[in-house]
GROMACS .gro file of C-alpha atoms in nm:
model
  501
    1MET     CA    1  12.609   6.558  10.163
    2GLU     CA    2  12.697   6.803  10.438
    3LYS     CA    3  12.406   7.012  10.556
    4ILE     CA    4  12.454   7.387  10.516
    5LYS     CA    5  12.381   7.639  10.789
    6TYR     CA    6  12.161   7.919  10.658
    7PRO     CA    7  12.279   8.247  10.820
    8LEU     CA    8  12.041   8.467  11.017
    9PHE     CA    9  12.217   8.782  10.901
   10VAL     CA   10  12.484   8.877  10.646
   11LYS     CA   11  12.627   9.222  10.564
   12GLU     CA   12  12.437   9.225  10.231
   13ASP     CA   13  12.115   9.232  10.435
   14ILE     CA   14  12.191   9.596  10.512
   15ASP     CA   15  12.151   9.695  10.145
   16GLY     CA   16  11.837   9.483  10.115
   17PHE     CA   17  11.692   9.644  10.428
   18PHE     CA   18  11.738  10.004  10.313
   19ALA     CA   19  11.587   9.930   9.972
   20LEU     CA   20  11.277   9.774  10.132
   21PHE     CA   21  11.264  10.025  10.417
   22GLN     CA   22  11.242  10.335  10.196
   23ASN     CA   23  10.963  10.174   9.993
   24ASN     CA   24  10.756  10.091  10.301
   25LEU     CA   25  10.839  10.425  10.465
   26ALA     CA   26  10.708  10.620  10.166
   27ASN     CA   27  10.383  10.423  10.179
   28PHE     CA   28  10.339  10.479  10.554
   29VAL     CA   29  10.399  10.854  10.522
   30VAL     CA   30  10.159  10.880  10.226
   31ILE     CA   31   9.893  10.695  10.423
   32ALA     CA   32   9.925  10.925  10.724
   33ILE     CA   33   9.934  11.251  10.526
   34THR     CA   34   9.643  11.154  10.302
   35LEU     CA   35   9.414  11.024  10.579
   36ILE     CA   36   9.469  11.333  10.795
   37ARG     CA   37   9.393  11.562  10.499
   38MET     CA   38   9.074  11.364  10.442
   39GLY     CA   39   8.965  11.441  10.799
   40TYR     CA   40   9.068  11.138  11.002
   41PRO     CA   41   9.197  11.238  11.347
   42THR     CA   42   9.556  11.166  11.448
   43SER     CA   43   9.431  10.940  11.728
   44ILE     CA   44   9.293  10.698  11.469
   45VAL     CA   45   9.568  10.739  11.211
   46TYR     CA   46   9.867  10.710  11.446
   47GLY     CA   47   9.697  10.521  11.727
   48ARG     CA   48   9.518  10.250  11.528
   49ILE     CA   49   9.582  10.241  11.151
   50ILE     CA   50   9.963  10.281  11.143
   51PRO     CA   51  10.032  10.034  11.429
   52GLY     CA   52   9.789   9.784  11.272
   53ALA     CA   53   9.971   9.808  10.941
   54ALA     CA   54  10.304   9.764  11.121
   55ILE     CA   55  10.180   9.442  11.284
   56SER     CA   56  10.085   9.308  10.940
   57VAL     CA   57  10.429   9.402  10.800
   58LEU     CA   58  10.603   9.238  11.098
   59PHE     CA   59  10.401   8.916  11.062
   60GLY     CA   60  10.472   8.882  10.690
   61ASN     CA   61  10.841   8.967  10.711
   62ILE     CA   62  10.904   8.722  10.996
   63TYR     CA   63  10.715   8.443  10.820
   64TYR     CA   64  10.882   8.499  10.484
   65ALA     CA   65  11.219   8.487  10.662
   66HIS     CA   66  11.107   8.150  10.800
   67MET     CA   67  11.007   8.034  10.452
   68ALA     CA   68  11.350   8.135  10.323
   69LYS     CA   69  11.510   7.917  10.592
   70GLN     CA   70  11.286   7.626  10.492
   71LEU     CA   71  11.376   7.664  10.123
   72ALA     CA   72  11.747   7.692  10.203
   73GLU     CA   73  11.739   7.374  10.411
   74LYS     CA   74  11.527   7.189  10.155
   75GLU     CA   75  11.764   7.272   9.867
   76ASN     CA   76  12.074   7.271  10.089
   77ARG     CA   77  12.207   7.610   9.976
   78ILE     CA   78  12.268   7.943  10.144
   79ASP     CA   79  12.204   8.178   9.847
   80VAL     CA   80  11.831   8.201   9.924
   81THR     CA   81  11.669   8.545   9.960
   82ALA     CA   82  11.354   8.600  10.163
   83LEU     CA   83  11.058   8.754   9.983
   84SER     CA   84  11.008   9.128  10.035
   85TYR     CA   85  10.678   9.215  10.201
   86GLY     CA   86  10.481   9.528  10.274
   87ILE     CA   87  10.177   9.739  10.190
   88SER     CA   88  10.088   9.703   9.822
   89THR     CA   89  10.124  10.050   9.670
   90PRO     CA   90   9.851  10.026   9.401
   91VAL     CA   91   9.611   9.856   9.643
   92MET     CA   92   9.691  10.116   9.909
   93PHE     CA   93   9.568  10.398   9.684
   94ILE     CA   94   9.250  10.213   9.596
   95TYR     CA   95   9.174  10.165   9.966
   96LEU     CA   96   9.259  10.529  10.039
   97PHE     CA   97   9.038  10.686   9.773
   98ALA     CA   98   8.776  10.419   9.704
   99VAL     CA   99   8.720  10.292  10.060
  100MET     CA  100   8.846  10.528  10.330
  101GLN     CA  101   8.751  10.854  10.157
  102PRO     CA  102   8.392  10.763  10.061
  103ALA     CA  103   8.338  10.590  10.396
  104LEU     CA  104   8.421  10.914  10.578
  105ALA     CA  105   8.234  11.133  10.331
  106LEU     CA  106   7.914  10.929  10.356
  107THR     CA  107   7.916  10.863  10.731
  108GLY     CA  108   8.073  11.188  10.854
  109ASN     CA  109   8.201  10.974  11.142
  110PRO     CA  110   8.577  10.898  11.142
  111GLU     CA  111   8.538  10.618  11.397
  112LEU     CA  112   8.271  10.439  11.193
  113ALA     CA  113   8.458  10.503  10.868
  114TRP     CA  114   8.769  10.347  11.022
  115LYS     CA  115   8.569  10.040  11.121
  116ILE     CA  116   8.444  10.009  10.764
  117GLY     CA  117   8.805  10.025  10.649
  118VAL     CA  118   8.903   9.754  10.898
  119ALA     CA  119   8.622   9.531  10.770
  120ALA     CA  120   8.726   9.597  10.409
  121CYS     CA  121   9.084   9.502  10.496
  122PHE     CA  122   8.968   9.186  10.677
  123LEU     CA  123   8.757   9.097  10.373
  124GLY     CA  124   9.057   9.158  10.145
  125GLY     CA  125   9.253   8.910  10.354
  126LEU     CA  126   8.976   8.651  10.318
  127VAL     CA  127   8.979   8.700   9.941
  128ASP     CA  128   9.355   8.641   9.942
  129VAL     CA  129   9.307   8.321  10.144
  130ILE     CA  130   9.034   8.199   9.909
  131GLY     CA  131   9.237   8.321   9.613
  132SER     CA  132   9.513   8.079   9.707
  133LEU     CA  133   9.259   7.808   9.620
  134ILE     CA  134   9.060   7.955   9.331
  135GLY     CA  135   9.283   8.230   9.195
  136ASN     CA  136   9.338   8.060   8.861
  137PHE     CA  137   8.963   8.010   8.811
  138ILE     CA  138   8.895   8.383   8.858
  139ARG     CA  139   9.184   8.479   8.631
  140LYS     CA  140   9.036   8.255   8.363
  141HIS     CA  141   8.686   8.408   8.364
  142ILE     CA  142   8.754   8.781   8.413
  143PRO     CA  143   8.947   8.932   8.120
  144ARG     CA  144   9.271   9.091   8.232
  145ALA     CA  145   9.202   9.405   8.025
  146SER     CA  146   8.873   9.446   8.213
  147MET     CA  147   9.032   9.422   8.558
  148LEU     CA  148   9.338   9.631   8.481
  149GLY     CA  149   9.139   9.888   8.286
  150ALA     CA  150   8.908   9.939   8.583
  151LEU     CA  151   9.206   9.990   8.812
  152ALA     CA  152   9.373  10.217   8.556
  153GLY     CA  153   9.067  10.442   8.574
  154VAL     CA  154   9.128  10.490   8.945
  155ALA     CA  155   9.502  10.533   8.884
  156PHE     CA  156   9.448  10.802   8.623
  157SER     CA  157   9.176  11.011   8.786
  158VAL     CA  158   9.209  10.966   9.161
  159ILE     CA  159   9.581  10.899   9.194
  160GLY     CA  160   9.768  11.047   8.899
  161ALA     CA  161   9.552  11.349   8.816
  162GLN     CA  162   9.459  11.442   9.174
  163MET     CA  163   9.820  11.419   9.289
  164PHE     CA  164   9.936  11.618   8.985
  165PHE     CA  165   9.702  11.894   9.101
  166HIS     CA  166   9.857  11.879   9.451
  167THR     CA  167  10.203  11.893   9.294
  168TYR     CA  168  10.118  12.230   9.139
  169GLU     CA  169   9.977  12.370   9.464
  170SER     CA  170  10.338  12.448   9.563
  171PRO     CA  171  10.523  12.455   9.230
  172ILE     CA  172  10.868  12.531   9.372
  173ILE     CA  173  10.883  12.211   9.575
  174GLY     CA  174  10.628  12.007   9.381
  175LEU     CA  175  10.790  12.043   9.040
  176LEU     CA  176  11.137  11.986   9.187
  177SER     CA  177  11.027  11.661   9.348
  178LEU     CA  178  10.848  11.552   9.030
  179THR     CA  179  11.158  11.626   8.821
  180ILE     CA  180  11.377  11.414   9.050
  181ILE     CA  181  11.126  11.127   9.040
  182LEU     CA  182  11.101  11.132   8.659
  183ILE     CA  183  11.479  11.158   8.611
  184GLY     CA  184  11.540  10.872   8.853
  185PHE     CA  185  11.272  10.629   8.739
  186LEU     CA  186  11.217  10.710   8.372
  187GLY     CA  187  11.551  10.874   8.289
  188ARG     CA  188  11.719  10.591   8.483
  189LYS     CA  189  11.978  10.826   8.633
  190ARG     CA  190  12.145  10.749   8.964
  191MET     CA  191  12.091  10.995   9.248
  192PRO     CA  192  12.384  11.137   9.450
  193PHE     CA  193  12.537  10.890   9.698
  194LYS     CA  194  12.319  10.617   9.539
  195ILE     CA  195  12.019  10.736   9.741
  196PRO     CA  196  11.692  10.588   9.607
  197SER     CA  197  11.504  10.837   9.388
  198THR     CA  198  11.195  10.858   9.610
  199LEU     CA  199  11.400  10.914   9.925
  200PHE     CA  200  11.617  11.176   9.752
  201ALA     CA  201  11.307  11.360   9.629
  202ILE     CA  202  11.160  11.361   9.980
  203ILE     CA  203  11.483  11.488  10.138
  204ILE     CA  204  11.554  11.764   9.883
  205GLY     CA  205  11.188  11.862   9.850
  206THR     CA  206  11.145  11.896  10.227
  207ILE     CA  207  11.465  12.103  10.263
  208ILE     CA  208  11.357  12.338   9.983
  209ALA     CA  209  11.006  12.364  10.131
  210TYR     CA  210  11.139  12.502  10.458
  211THR     CA  211  11.409  12.712  10.286
  212PHE     CA  212  11.154  12.892  10.066
  213LYS     CA  213  10.898  12.899  10.350
  214GLU     CA  214  10.657  12.683  10.150
  215ALA     CA  215  10.621  12.497  10.478
  216SER     CA  216  10.598  12.659  10.820
  217ILE     CA  217  10.869  12.601  11.078
  218ASN     CA  218  10.579  12.542  11.318
  219GLN     CA  219  10.522  12.210  11.141
  220LEU     CA  220  10.852  12.089  11.283
  221SER     CA  221  10.747  12.159  11.641
  222GLU     CA  222  10.398  12.021  11.574
  223GLY     CA  223  10.549  11.707  11.427
  224LEU     CA  224  10.781  11.655  11.723
  225SER     CA  225  10.491  11.711  11.962
  226ILE     CA  226  10.309  11.412  11.812
  227ALA     CA  227  10.591  11.175  11.903
  228GLY     CA  228  10.466  10.943  12.173
  229PHE     CA  229  10.378  10.584  12.247
  230TYR     CA  230  10.126  10.419  12.014
  231PRO     CA  231  10.111  10.050  12.100
  232PRO     CA  232   9.922   9.820  11.863
  233LEU     CA  233   9.595   9.726  12.032
  234PRO     CA  234   9.374   9.432  11.933
  235THR     CA  235   9.026   9.524  11.813
  236LEU     CA  236   8.706   9.365  11.686
  237ALA     CA  237   8.617   9.676  11.486
  238PHE     CA  238   8.563   9.461  11.176
  239ILE     CA  239   8.238   9.327  11.326
  240GLU     CA  240   8.072   9.670  11.326
  241GLY     CA  241   8.236   9.741  10.992
  242PHE     CA  242   8.083   9.428  10.839
  243LYS     CA  243   7.736   9.549  10.940
  244GLN     CA  244   7.799   9.853  10.723
  245LEU     CA  245   7.964   9.665  10.435
  246PHE     CA  246   7.674   9.422  10.411
  247GLY     CA  247   7.427   9.706  10.455
  248PRO     CA  248   7.451  10.067  10.334
  249PHE     CA  249   7.801  10.021  10.187
  250VAL     CA  250   7.745   9.697   9.998
  251SER     CA  251   7.834   9.877   9.674
  252MET     CA  252   8.195   9.887   9.796
  253PHE     CA  253   8.219   9.523   9.696
  254ALA     CA  254   8.249   9.654   9.342
  255VAL     CA  255   8.585   9.798   9.446
  256LEU     CA  256   8.696   9.539   9.701
  257LEU     CA  257   8.653   9.231   9.483
  258PRO     CA  258   8.866   9.335   9.183
  259ILE     CA  259   9.138   9.504   9.390
  260SER     CA  260   9.162   9.201   9.621
  261ILE     CA  261   9.191   8.976   9.317
  262TYR     CA  262   9.457   9.210   9.183
  263ASN     CA  263   9.642   9.182   9.515
  264PHE     CA  264   9.676   8.804   9.516
  265ILE     CA  265   9.759   8.801   9.145
  266GLU     CA  266  10.033   9.056   9.220
  267THR     CA  267  10.169   8.816   9.481
  268MET     CA  268  10.162   8.530   9.231
  269ASN     CA  269  10.340   8.738   8.964
  270ASN     CA  270  10.611   8.851   9.206
  271VAL     CA  271  10.668   8.495   9.329
  272GLU     CA  272  10.706   8.392   8.965
  273ALA     CA  273  10.964   8.667   8.914
  274MET     CA  274  11.155   8.542   9.217
  275ALA     CA  275  11.145   8.186   9.082
  276ALA     CA  276  11.302   8.313   8.760
  277ALA     CA  277  11.577   8.469   8.974
  278GLY     CA  278  11.649   8.131   9.136
  279ASP     CA  279  11.432   8.105   9.450
  280ASN     CA  280  11.125   7.894   9.381
  281TYR     CA  281  10.864   7.957   9.652
  282ASP     CA  282  10.516   7.801   9.663
  283ALA     CA  283  10.284   8.070   9.516
  284GLY     CA  284   9.972   7.930   9.685
  285LYS     CA  285  10.141   7.927  10.023
  286CYS     CA  286  10.256   8.286   9.971
  287GLN     CA  287   9.902   8.397   9.881
  288LEU     CA  288   9.775   8.225  10.195
  289THR     CA  289  10.046   8.398  10.401
  290ASP     CA  290   9.951   8.736  10.256
  291GLY     CA  291   9.585   8.677  10.339
  292ILE     CA  292   9.657   8.577  10.697
  293GLY     CA  293   9.893   8.873  10.736
  294ILE     CA  294   9.622   9.111  10.616
  295ILE     CA  295   9.368   8.962  10.858
  296VAL     CA  296   9.615   8.983  11.148
  297GLY     CA  297   9.677   9.350  11.067
  298SER     CA  298   9.302   9.423  11.059
  299LEU     CA  299   9.263   9.265  11.404
  300PHE     CA  300   9.497   9.541  11.528
  301GLY     CA  301   9.321   9.824  11.343
  302GLY     CA  302   9.497   9.810  11.006
  303VAL     CA  303   9.302   9.903  10.694
  304PHE     CA  304   9.554   9.831  10.415
  305PRO     CA  305   9.633   9.495  10.252
  306THR     CA  306   9.990   9.373  10.225
  307THR     CA  307  10.163   9.168   9.957
  308VAL     CA  308  10.488   9.024   9.826
  309TYR     CA  309  10.689   9.303   9.658
  310ILE     CA  310  10.856   9.301   9.320
  311ALA     CA  311  11.148   9.439   9.524
  312SER     CA  312  11.218   9.077   9.617
  313VAL     CA  313  11.419   9.043   9.296
  314SER     CA  314  11.619   9.357   9.380
  315ALA     CA  315  11.701   9.207   9.720
  316LYS     CA  316  11.812   8.890   9.543
  317TRP     CA  317  12.049   9.095   9.326
  318THR     CA  318  12.207   9.248   9.639
  319ASN     CA  319  12.268   8.893   9.774
  320ALA     CA  320  12.055   8.962  10.081
  321LYS     CA  321  11.934   8.657  10.274
  322ARG     CA  322  11.663   8.669  10.544
  323GLY     CA  323  11.804   8.921  10.790
  324TYR     CA  324  11.687   9.222  10.589
  325SER     CA  325  11.329   9.100  10.610
  326ILE     CA  326  11.337   9.047  10.986
  327ILE     CA  327  11.498   9.388  11.050
  328ASN     CA  328  11.240   9.562  10.828
  329GLY     CA  329  10.948   9.419  11.025
  330ILE     CA  330  11.100   9.508  11.363
  331VAL     CA  331  11.205   9.862  11.260
  332PHE     CA  332  10.858   9.948  11.131
  333LEU     CA  333  10.692   9.823  11.446
  334ILE     CA  334  10.924  10.042  11.655
  335ALA     CA  335  10.876  10.342  11.421
  336SER     CA  336  10.498  10.315  11.447
  337MET     CA  337  10.491  10.254  11.823
  338PHE     CA  338  10.707  10.556  11.911
  339GLY     CA  339  10.553  10.803  11.670
  340ILE     CA  340  10.848  10.830  11.431
  341ILE     CA  341  10.617  10.786  11.132
  342ALA     CA  342  10.382  11.041  11.286
  343VAL     CA  343  10.666  11.295  11.310
  344LEU     CA  344  10.775  11.240  10.948
  345SER     CA  345  10.418  11.266  10.825
  346GLU     CA  346  10.373  11.603  10.992
  347ILE     CA  347  10.697  11.766  10.877
  348ILE     CA  348  10.694  11.647  10.512
  349PRO     CA  349  10.458  11.864  10.298
  350LEU     CA  350  10.211  11.689  10.068
  351PRO     CA  351  10.350  11.852   9.747
  352VAL     CA  352  10.678  11.671   9.823
  353ILE     CA  353  10.504  11.333   9.838
  354ALA     CA  354  10.245  11.397   9.563
  355PRO     CA  355  10.490  11.359   9.269
  356ILE     CA  356  10.571  11.007   9.387
  357LEU     CA  357  10.203  10.927   9.359
  358VAL     CA  358  10.184  11.087   9.016
  359PHE     CA  359  10.450  10.840   8.904
  360VAL     CA  360  10.264  10.553   9.070
  361GLY     CA  361   9.943  10.649   8.889
  362MET     CA  362  10.128  10.673   8.558
  363SER     CA  363  10.293  10.336   8.618
  364MET     CA  364   9.962  10.166   8.693
  365VAL     CA  365   9.810  10.295   8.370
  366VAL     CA  366  10.114  10.194   8.166
  367GLN     CA  367  10.118   9.853   8.335
  368SER     CA  368   9.755   9.803   8.236
  369PHE     CA  369   9.848   9.838   7.869
  370THR     CA  370  10.173   9.642   7.879
  371SER     CA  371  10.004   9.348   8.054
  372VAL     CA  372   9.736   9.284   7.788
  373PRO     CA  373   9.743   9.200   7.416
  374LYS     CA  374   9.755   9.503   7.190
  375ARG     CA  375   9.414   9.421   7.041
  376HIS     CA  376   9.261   9.466   7.391
  377PHE     CA  377   9.394   9.822   7.437
  378PRO     CA  378   9.051   9.972   7.350
  379ALA     CA  379   8.894   9.767   7.631
  380VAL     CA  380   9.142   9.912   7.881
  381VAL     CA  381   9.059  10.266   7.765
  382LEU     CA  382   8.683  10.208   7.782
  383ALA     CA  383   8.710  10.054   8.130
  384MET     CA  384   8.894  10.364   8.254
  385ILE     CA  385   8.609  10.605   8.180
  386PRO     CA  386   8.347  10.514   8.446
  387TYR     CA  387   8.582  10.600   8.731
  388LEU     CA  388   8.638  10.945   8.581
  389ALA     CA  389   8.264  10.995   8.628
  390ASN     CA  390   8.293  10.865   8.984
  391TYR     CA  391   8.578  11.111   9.052
  392MET     CA  392   8.374  11.405   8.922
  393GLN     CA  393   8.071  11.288   9.118
  394SER     CA  394   8.267  11.261   9.443
  395LYS     CA  395   8.402  11.615   9.400
  396PHE     CA  396   8.095  11.805   9.279
  397ALA     CA  397   7.771  11.611   9.342
  398ASN     CA  398   7.720  11.775   9.682
  399SER     CA  399   7.899  12.109   9.640
  400ALA     CA  400   7.800  12.197   9.282
  401PRO     CA  401   7.528  11.962   9.153
  402GLU     CA  402   7.400  12.214   8.896
  403ALA     CA  403   7.745  12.251   8.742
  404LEU     CA  404   7.780  11.873   8.728
  405GLU     CA  405   7.445  11.835   8.555
  406ALA     CA  406   7.543  12.106   8.309
  407VAL     CA  407   7.832  11.884   8.198
  408SER     CA  408   7.611  11.575   8.170
  409THR     CA  409   7.314  11.429   8.354
  410ALA     CA  410   7.475  11.085   8.314
  411ILE     CA  411   7.779  11.154   8.535
  412ILE     CA  412   7.608  11.062   8.863
  413PRO     CA  413   7.445  10.736   8.747
  414LEU     CA  414   7.765  10.638   8.567
  415GLY     CA  415   7.964  10.713   8.881
  416ASN     CA  416   7.740  10.495   9.099
  417GLY     CA  417   7.898  10.148   9.093
  418ALA     CA  418   8.177  10.273   8.866
  419MET     CA  419   8.408   9.979   8.932
  420PHE     CA  420   8.139   9.726   8.837
  421ILE     CA  421   8.052   9.929   8.527
  422ALA     CA  422   8.419   9.945   8.429
  423LEU     CA  423   8.458   9.569   8.469
  424ILE     CA  424   8.142   9.507   8.266
  425TRP     CA  425   8.234   9.730   7.974
  426GLY     CA  426   8.595   9.618   7.972
  427ALA     CA  427   8.482   9.255   7.957
  428ILE     CA  428   8.217   9.320   7.693
  429LEU     CA  429   8.464   9.492   7.463
  430VAL     CA  430   8.720   9.213   7.506
  431PHE     CA  431   8.451   8.962   7.409
  432ILE     CA  432   8.349   9.173   7.108
  433ILE     CA  433   8.709   9.200   6.992
  434ASP     CA  434   8.758   8.824   7.032
  435ASN     CA  435   8.424   8.746   6.862
  436GLN     CA  436   8.285   8.582   7.176
  437PHE     CA  437   7.934   8.723   7.147
  438ILE     CA  438   7.769   8.470   7.377
  439LYS     CA  439   8.003   8.578   7.659
  440ALA     CA  440   7.928   8.941   7.577
  441SER     CA  441   7.557   8.862   7.597
  442VAL     CA  442   7.595   8.689   7.935
  443THR     CA  443   7.793   8.987   8.066
  444SER     CA  444   7.515   9.222   7.950
  445VAL     CA  445   7.256   9.014   8.135
  446ILE     CA  446   7.471   9.033   8.448
  447ALA     CA  447   7.484   9.411   8.403
  448ALA     CA  448   7.105   9.419   8.376
  449LEU     CA  449   7.075   9.225   8.702
  450LEU     CA  450   7.318   9.460   8.879
  451ALA     CA  451   7.120   9.760   8.754
  452ALA     CA  452   6.793   9.597   8.862
  453ILE     CA  453   6.907   9.563   9.225
  454GLY     CA  454   7.086   9.899   9.239
  455LEU     CA  455   7.448   9.789   9.253
  456ILE     CA  456   7.513  10.010   8.949
  457HIS     CA  457   7.348  10.334   8.832
  458ALA     CA  458   7.176  10.384   9.169
  459PRO     CA  459   7.277  10.572   9.486
  460LYS     CA  460   7.189  10.269   9.703
  461LEU     CA  461   7.053   9.918   9.679
  462SER     CA  462   6.698   9.932   9.547
  463LEU     CA  463   6.484   9.743   9.298
  464PHE     CA  464   6.455   9.907   8.954
  465HIS     CA  465   6.581  10.251   9.057
  466ASP     CA  466   6.594  10.334   8.685
  467VAL     CA  467   6.448  10.059   8.469
  468SER     CA  468   6.585  10.216   8.150
  469TYR     CA  469   6.932  10.080   8.230
  470VAL     CA  470   6.795   9.730   8.281
  471ILE     CA  471   6.616   9.744   7.946
  472ALA     CA  472   6.924   9.885   7.771
  473TYR     CA  473   7.149   9.604   7.891
  474LEU     CA  474   6.893   9.339   7.797
  475ILE     CA  475   6.865   9.486   7.448
  476MET     CA  476   7.243   9.467   7.423
  477ALA     CA  477   7.229   9.099   7.522
  478VAL     CA  478   6.981   9.029   7.242
  479VAL     CA  479   7.197   9.215   6.990
  480PHE     CA  480   7.501   9.010   7.084
  481ILE     CA  481   7.306   8.686   7.044
  482ALA     CA  482   7.184   8.799   6.704
  483PHE     CA  483   7.537   8.877   6.589
  484ASN     CA  484   7.659   8.545   6.720
  485PHE     CA  485   7.425   8.360   6.481
  486THR     CA  486   7.433   8.595   6.183
  487SER     CA  487   7.789   8.724   6.145
  488LYS     CA  488   8.002   8.408   6.157
  489ASP     CA  489   8.037   8.383   5.781
  490ASP     CA  490   8.122   8.753   5.752
  491THR     CA  491   8.387   8.721   6.022
  492ALA     CA  492   8.537   8.417   5.860
  493GLY     CA  493   8.546   8.599   5.523
  494GLU     CA  494   8.718   8.898   5.675
  495GLU     CA  495   8.975   8.676   5.842
  496ASN     CA  496   9.043   8.501   5.510
  497GLU     CA  497   9.085   8.836   5.338
  498MET     CA  498   9.329   8.952   5.607
  499MET     CA  499   9.527   8.628   5.577
  500ALA     CA  500   9.532   8.669   5.198
  501ASP     CA  501   9.658   9.027   5.232
   0.00000   0.00000   0.00000
């Protein structure tokens, strides 16, 4: 059989590039705008974080192009499409609002907060690497409704709701952008000139913002003034960051563990989707590649994990090969190095971008329900609630503690360790629904241990900060054991009655 020659570039790679480029560009702009509004200086955002992320994107895109060449040669065919790669949108928001924001709020030091973010990113990469070996074991023992429900809580309160508020801060441009996004994604209508919905919303929203003077013309000159040279520089910032993560910020593991697990599961799901489209890549190898790419990015100051995109299938449909992936990595490195992303971030108002994030938050919540059995829907809902408490705590605990207490004295303790609490209650309810009371009891004991050492319901690690929570969870464990031994006949009878009906 004659060996084929897999092309480096074909004209279809142009379509694949623009589809992937606008997705990554939106994420980079959102990152810059959001971090600067939080209080991070431009020197860190444009000088360290953006170039570090670009290095990670370059690494992954180049390697996945190489993997496409390997697959093409192995199967002796040229219709192989490289996997799309970039910053994971859901994970990006978790890192923004559950890592970078609290790190800055609690330290008051942007440099130290950035180092914590670098360490969190490095750790996320390690979890991806380990996940390539034990991912299936973790998926087996943590109920999906528990994990996705916990993330949906963040998506609803911190992403969807908060960004919906920002959308209404400038209703003329915010509501216009939101309308375009909803028509494009949910109404499934094509935008003029086949421009992607997000890009069209950004273009039209920005034009209207300056037309109606919702944005100052000075922003244009300020944005252009930021253009410069921002080379990616290697750093060992993760070392100092680890001292914080394993010290005062150890509670962040409650966020980092589930979102890192989500990240490598997302990679696995997207590789599966690509296999269904005809290109069968090794999922474990892809998870390992993602992990290494994340670590490489963190060694250059990046704070956001990367992953294989679902857009891989879209690229397959356009008949793109590997060229689109290579071009994407190179273009983003150039855009970050010469301040192009910095310029765009300064001239595009937040209310133009916010509606995109509203849609992302909505999508994450919807995905949480569509990815679990219908009987587990209540577990998803219950798991969402603790992070609402965390959101309220983060906004009002310092500025208006009396008002927060007037709503409920439980908001602050429920907000402390919210991700762990969400995982616990989501898992417990799944086990109750599935009549697995021993597992529910074990989960309650784990909750008691977490409360005893201060990982949940306490402002910092401490032994028995509030012993009432420990006692409550232990009582729950006993109740579950009792039901396990006393309600089997009742359950069986009810099941027989349902089958008879």
